[in-house]
């Protein structure tokens, strides 16, 4: 065997190990969701294939899983939408207008995003109670938008600042108003960035747990991560099969989104840090 | 459309403090004129163009299009680029990367909400004028530099602007294409008859294109005039050296009287001043001045026997049709243009200086 072949084999082995290490929980999740018994790894039980878990999760009204899924989608969509709108307006102002404190504003946003969630949640609960918003969509959309906004802003600022100023000037000469410049030139030119911000915001909101746990009380606004976590209380024992089936159903759209748009997301995250 | 700038000043405040980009500039540009702004990098050419377009506000001064005031700091008037109806061609072309060529050219019309059929007609006509009809479906990224340039110009002419502004539109092109496009722009402007302001730092381009040229330096106008007048009668050392290639020789010279005749001293040698220039020399208050002499007004080893200097050939550079010879006259560096062979480096030559063609500048360099 030549040196090259050895090296290739070693690299391959490394990749397989890493993949297995990362994917093991997911594979375990998938297997359990398709198994009749969660404890099939013990000697007393053996693996038997079944779709009962999925069936239960998707159709059993008492589990409310479809409700959670719908809530999650709508809340995440709304959060991502508001994030993109607000972040693009802010990024446009920061990159195009000469006002004092532009940079400090950006760093302030970054600092705010470092705030631990747990430090906010108590106050948020009081706030939402006062507004009478507990267990409504807006109780989650509002904090999600605020929480994801700094990252969105940073990504869009780095995208917008790479669009040459001459393009703005050309649009201005061609008769655009500032709003038209944003809508007809800047946003379309930065479309990959806008898309990646949308997807990232969506995924962040979709995965969020703590706010959703504190600010919702039942299936009318509860999101999937909280819903799954609270499955266990419903019956006497922990319904591992149902939990895993629900997790698979929830993970799938995110995985698909990420696979389809991974290039945009990566570009969005590394834009400005890496050239090209 | 006539364009008139009156006492225009533009200051920027930036991290390095206040920068005066334009200092009290007044220019009148005639209807249908091809007007060139020429100057070195950073002299304020683009700033001036942006002020005419309405992309920047002047710090002080007034701008008029015919009788319409488009900017006046005293009366607080400022019209946007849209209201001024100007067209702008940028150095980087600034094509919209997400639109194809047709939509790029149509963009200003779409913003103006013109009817679809009319847009199609106008775009096709502009495309035909610039011979880019076969490129209409292509995205800008797939175009060559020259093609992008044409698209940018097509976008500028498609809506019949009052004034046509071009900011170094050819500087990203290779030499051959630049010459071809230069001729095309000139033809197009002749045909359309739109008042045009063209910015360049290339004096050859300026001389070839301009009906008149304004030479800018550090935010001030050095001289405004036709290409010929700038070449023949430069108002100062800056213009004299900026226009013409190789540039004019600028030599510190002093005047002495020898045998009852006024002479110029160059290095250790002296030349009698010809009668045409006596009056001008006598008008000088001091006995030294700055002598400007174009390289083509120096002859090396002439056949006749008029008064000569002796010089050493320092180096020789072929320019194709002509040869630039760098001479050393007692330590003074002088460039001459000649068309003859046999200019060996280090050789001693006799040099005839056509003092009747010299330019006399007062003051210091
Ligand atoms: N937005 C700005 N803020 C601060 N200073 C500026 C700004 N724009 C231009 N300047 C300064 O004004 C001066 C003139 O700039 P301008 O762009 O008009 O030069 P230019 O003649 O077009 O040069 P070039 O040939 O390199 O394009 C320069 O000193 C420049 O640094
Ligand atoms: Mg410029």
PDB file of C-alpha atoms in Angstrom, chain B residues 15-136:
ATOM      1  CA  UNK B  15     -12.047  61.221  10.414  1.00  0.00           C
ATOM      2  CA  UNK B  16      -9.087  63.268   9.249  1.00  0.00           C
ATOM      3  CA  UNK B  17     -10.995  66.483   9.877  1.00  0.00           C
ATOM      4  CA  UNK B  18     -12.400  68.907   7.379  1.00  0.00           C
ATOM      5  CA  UNK B  19     -11.490  68.372   3.758  1.00  0.00           C
ATOM      6  CA  UNK B  20     -12.177  71.056   1.213  1.00  0.00           C
ATOM      7  CA  UNK B  21     -12.887  69.002  -1.865  1.00  0.00           C
ATOM      8  CA  UNK B  22     -13.975  71.950  -4.029  1.00  0.00           C
ATOM      9  CA  UNK B  23     -13.004  75.525  -3.380  1.00  0.00           C
ATOM     10  CA  UNK B  24     -15.140  78.285  -4.861  1.00  0.00           C
ATOM     11  CA  UNK B  25     -15.635  76.948  -8.350  1.00  0.00           C
ATOM     12  CA  UNK B  26     -17.573  78.643 -11.125  1.00  0.00           C
ATOM     13  CA  UNK B  27     -18.141  77.036 -14.518  1.00  0.00           C
ATOM     14  CA  UNK B  28     -20.552  77.699 -17.357  1.00  0.00           C
ATOM     15  CA  UNK B  29     -21.271  74.774 -19.633  1.00  0.00           C
ATOM     16  CA  UNK B  30     -23.041  75.519 -22.901  1.00  0.00           C
ATOM     17  CA  UNK B  31     -25.994  73.772 -24.487  1.00  0.00           C
ATOM     18  CA  UNK B  32     -24.883  70.563 -26.189  1.00  0.00           C
ATOM     19  CA  UNK B  33     -21.276  71.026 -25.184  1.00  0.00           C
ATOM     20  CA  UNK B  34     -18.898  68.161 -24.476  1.00  0.00           C
ATOM     21  CA  UNK B  35     -17.224  69.430 -21.341  1.00  0.00           C
ATOM     22  CA  UNK B  36     -14.330  67.545 -19.748  1.00  0.00           C
ATOM     23  CA  UNK B  37     -13.176  67.782 -16.138  1.00  0.00           C
ATOM     24  CA  UNK B  38      -9.514  66.852 -16.038  1.00  0.00           C
ATOM     25  CA  UNK B  39      -7.262  66.521 -13.038  1.00  0.00           C
ATOM     26  CA  UNK B  40      -5.142  64.199 -10.954  1.00  0.00           C
ATOM     27  CA  UNK B  41      -6.608  61.700  -8.513  1.00  0.00           C
ATOM     28  CA  UNK B  42      -8.309  63.271  -5.523  1.00  0.00           C
ATOM     29  CA  UNK B  43      -8.680  66.733  -7.020  1.00  0.00           C
ATOM     30  CA  UNK B  44     -12.458  66.734  -6.653  1.00  0.00           C
ATOM     31  CA  UNK B  45     -13.666  65.731 -10.106  1.00  0.00           C
ATOM     32  CA  UNK B  46     -16.124  63.109  -8.925  1.00  0.00           C
ATOM     33  CA  UNK B  47     -17.337  65.413  -6.186  1.00  0.00           C
ATOM     34  CA  UNK B  48     -18.118  68.084  -8.753  1.00  0.00           C
ATOM     35  CA  UNK B  49     -19.982  65.591 -10.907  1.00  0.00           C
ATOM     36  CA  UNK B  50     -21.957  64.345  -7.900  1.00  0.00           C
ATOM     37  CA  UNK B  51     -22.919  67.923  -7.108  1.00  0.00           C
ATOM     38  CA  UNK B  52     -24.240  68.449 -10.628  1.00  0.00           C
ATOM     39  CA  UNK B  53     -26.153  65.171 -10.413  1.00  0.00           C
ATOM     40  CA  UNK B  54     -27.620  66.013  -7.022  1.00  0.00           C
ATOM     41  CA  UNK B  55     -25.962  63.085  -5.266  1.00  0.00           C
ATOM     42  CA  UNK B  56     -24.182  65.492  -2.921  1.00  0.00           C
ATOM     43  CA  UNK B  57     -25.247  68.823  -1.487  1.00  0.00           C
ATOM     44  CA  UNK B  58     -22.916  71.759  -1.963  1.00  0.00           C
ATOM     45  CA  UNK B  59     -21.600  73.463   1.181  1.00  0.00           C
ATOM     46  CA  UNK B  60     -22.035  76.788  -0.558  1.00  0.00           C
ATOM     47  CA  UNK B  61     -22.960  77.984  -4.012  1.00  0.00           C
ATOM     48  CA  UNK B  62     -25.594  77.699  -6.697  1.00  0.00           C
ATOM     49  CA  UNK B  63     -26.203  75.334  -9.593  1.00  0.00           C
ATOM     50  CA  UNK B  64     -28.520  76.180 -12.482  1.00  0.00           C
ATOM     51  CA  UNK B  65     -29.835  74.124 -15.388  1.00  0.00           C
ATOM     52  CA  UNK B  66     -30.791  76.758 -17.947  1.00  0.00           C
ATOM     53  CA  UNK B  67     -32.821  79.183 -15.823  1.00  0.00           C
ATOM     54  CA  UNK B  68     -33.926  76.601 -13.306  1.00  0.00           C
ATOM     55  CA  UNK B  69     -32.049  76.680 -10.012  1.00  0.00           C
ATOM     56  CA  UNK B  70     -31.413  73.084  -8.960  1.00  0.00           C
ATOM     57  CA  UNK B  71     -29.295  73.851  -5.922  1.00  0.00           C
ATOM     58  CA  UNK B  72     -28.795  77.051  -3.996  1.00  0.00           C
ATOM     59  CA  UNK B  73     -27.473  77.120  -0.470  1.00  0.00           C
ATOM     60  CA  UNK B  74     -28.635  80.682   0.169  1.00  0.00           C
ATOM     61  CA  UNK B  75     -32.214  80.000  -0.806  1.00  0.00           C
ATOM     62  CA  UNK B  76     -32.109  76.443   0.550  1.00  0.00           C
ATOM     63  CA  UNK B  77     -33.058  74.898  -2.769  1.00  0.00           C
ATOM     64  CA  UNK B  78     -31.992  71.364  -3.513  1.00  0.00           C
ATOM     65  CA  UNK B  79     -33.493  69.171  -6.207  1.00  0.00           C
ATOM     66  CA  UNK B  80     -32.976  65.403  -6.128  1.00  0.00           C
ATOM     67  CA  UNK B  81     -31.295  63.582  -9.026  1.00  0.00           C
ATOM     68  CA  UNK B  82     -34.732  62.418 -10.124  1.00  0.00           C
ATOM     69  CA  UNK B  83     -36.045  65.969 -10.376  1.00  0.00           C
ATOM     70  CA  UNK B  84     -32.959  67.076 -12.274  1.00  0.00           C
ATOM     71  CA  UNK B  85     -33.319  64.289 -14.858  1.00  0.00           C
ATOM     72  CA  UNK B  86     -29.641  63.629 -15.247  1.00  0.00           C
ATOM     73  CA  UNK B  87     -28.010  60.418 -16.424  1.00  0.00           C
ATOM     74  CA  UNK B  88     -24.859  59.112 -14.819  1.00  0.00           C
ATOM     75  CA  UNK B  89     -22.330  56.563 -16.038  1.00  0.00           C
ATOM     76  CA  UNK B  90     -20.082  55.317 -13.253  1.00  0.00           C
ATOM     77  CA  UNK B  91     -16.516  54.116 -13.398  1.00  0.00           C
ATOM     78  CA  UNK B  92     -17.583  50.690 -12.154  1.00  0.00           C
ATOM     79  CA  UNK B  93     -20.653  50.812 -14.459  1.00  0.00           C
ATOM     80  CA  UNK B  94     -22.948  50.085 -11.471  1.00  0.00           C
ATOM     81  CA  UNK B  95     -25.187  47.700 -13.383  1.00  0.00           C
ATOM     82  CA  UNK B  96     -27.827  45.948 -11.295  1.00  0.00           C
ATOM     83  CA  UNK B  97     -26.441  42.420 -10.939  1.00  0.00           C
ATOM     84  CA  UNK B  98     -29.825  40.814 -10.311  1.00  0.00           C
ATOM     85  CA  UNK B  99     -31.388  42.105 -13.532  1.00  0.00           C
ATOM     86  CA  UNK B 100     -30.660  41.127 -17.111  1.00  0.00           C
ATOM     87  CA  UNK B 101     -29.481  43.667 -19.642  1.00  0.00           C
ATOM     88  CA  UNK B 102     -32.977  44.498 -20.850  1.00  0.00           C
ATOM     89  CA  UNK B 103     -34.196  45.155 -17.314  1.00  0.00           C
ATOM     90  CA  UNK B 104     -31.076  47.135 -16.497  1.00  0.00           C
ATOM     91  CA  UNK B 105     -31.718  49.485 -19.382  1.00  0.00           C
ATOM     92  CA  UNK B 106     -35.443  49.555 -18.643  1.00  0.00           C
ATOM     93  CA  UNK B 107     -34.952  50.251 -14.925  1.00  0.00           C
ATOM     94  CA  UNK B 108     -35.250  54.067 -15.009  1.00  0.00           C
ATOM     95  CA  UNK B 109     -38.352  53.785 -17.198  1.00  0.00           C
ATOM     96  CA  UNK B 110     -39.949  51.228 -14.907  1.00  0.00           C
ATOM     97  CA  UNK B 111     -39.365  53.498 -11.926  1.00  0.00           C
ATOM     98  CA  UNK B 112     -40.998  56.310 -13.896  1.00  0.00           C
ATOM     99  CA  UNK B 113     -43.981  53.963 -14.498  1.00  0.00           C
ATOM    100  CA  UNK B 114     -43.933  54.225 -18.248  1.00  0.00           C
ATOM    101  CA  UNK B 115     -46.113  51.913 -20.306  1.00  0.00           C
ATOM    102  CA  UNK B 116     -44.764  48.461 -21.116  1.00  0.00           C
ATOM    103  CA  UNK B 117     -44.922  48.792 -24.890  1.00  0.00           C
ATOM    104  CA  UNK B 118     -43.196  52.134 -24.766  1.00  0.00           C
ATOM    105  CA  UNK B 119     -40.461  50.770 -22.497  1.00  0.00           C
ATOM    106  CA  UNK B 120     -39.836  47.926 -24.906  1.00  0.00           C
ATOM    107  CA  UNK B 121     -39.517  50.319 -27.809  1.00  0.00           C
ATOM    108  CA  UNK B 122     -37.197  52.690 -25.960  1.00  0.00           C
ATOM    109  CA  UNK B 123     -34.950  49.901 -24.680  1.00  0.00           C
ATOM    110  CA  UNK B 124     -34.688  48.316 -28.092  1.00  0.00           C
ATOM    111  CA  UNK B 125     -33.819  51.627 -29.632  1.00  0.00           C
ATOM    112  CA  UNK B 126     -31.130  52.349 -27.041  1.00  0.00           C
ATOM    113  CA  UNK B 127     -29.769  48.830 -27.438  1.00  0.00           C
ATOM    114  CA  UNK B 128     -29.660  49.250 -31.194  1.00  0.00           C
ATOM    115  CA  UNK B 129     -27.809  52.556 -30.871  1.00  0.00           C
ATOM    116  CA  UNK B 130     -25.122  50.837 -28.816  1.00  0.00           C
ATOM    117  CA  UNK B 131     -25.221  47.571 -30.794  1.00  0.00           C
ATOM    118  CA  UNK B 132     -26.065  45.352 -27.841  1.00  0.00           C
ATOM    119  CA  UNK B 133     -29.375  43.998 -29.148  1.00  0.00           C
ATOM    120  CA  UNK B 134     -28.127  40.409 -28.950  1.00  0.00           C
ATOM    121  CA  UNK B 135     -27.168  40.789 -25.276  1.00  0.00           C
ATOM    122  CA  UNK B 136     -30.562  41.817 -23.909  1.00  0.00           C
TER     123      UNK B 136
END
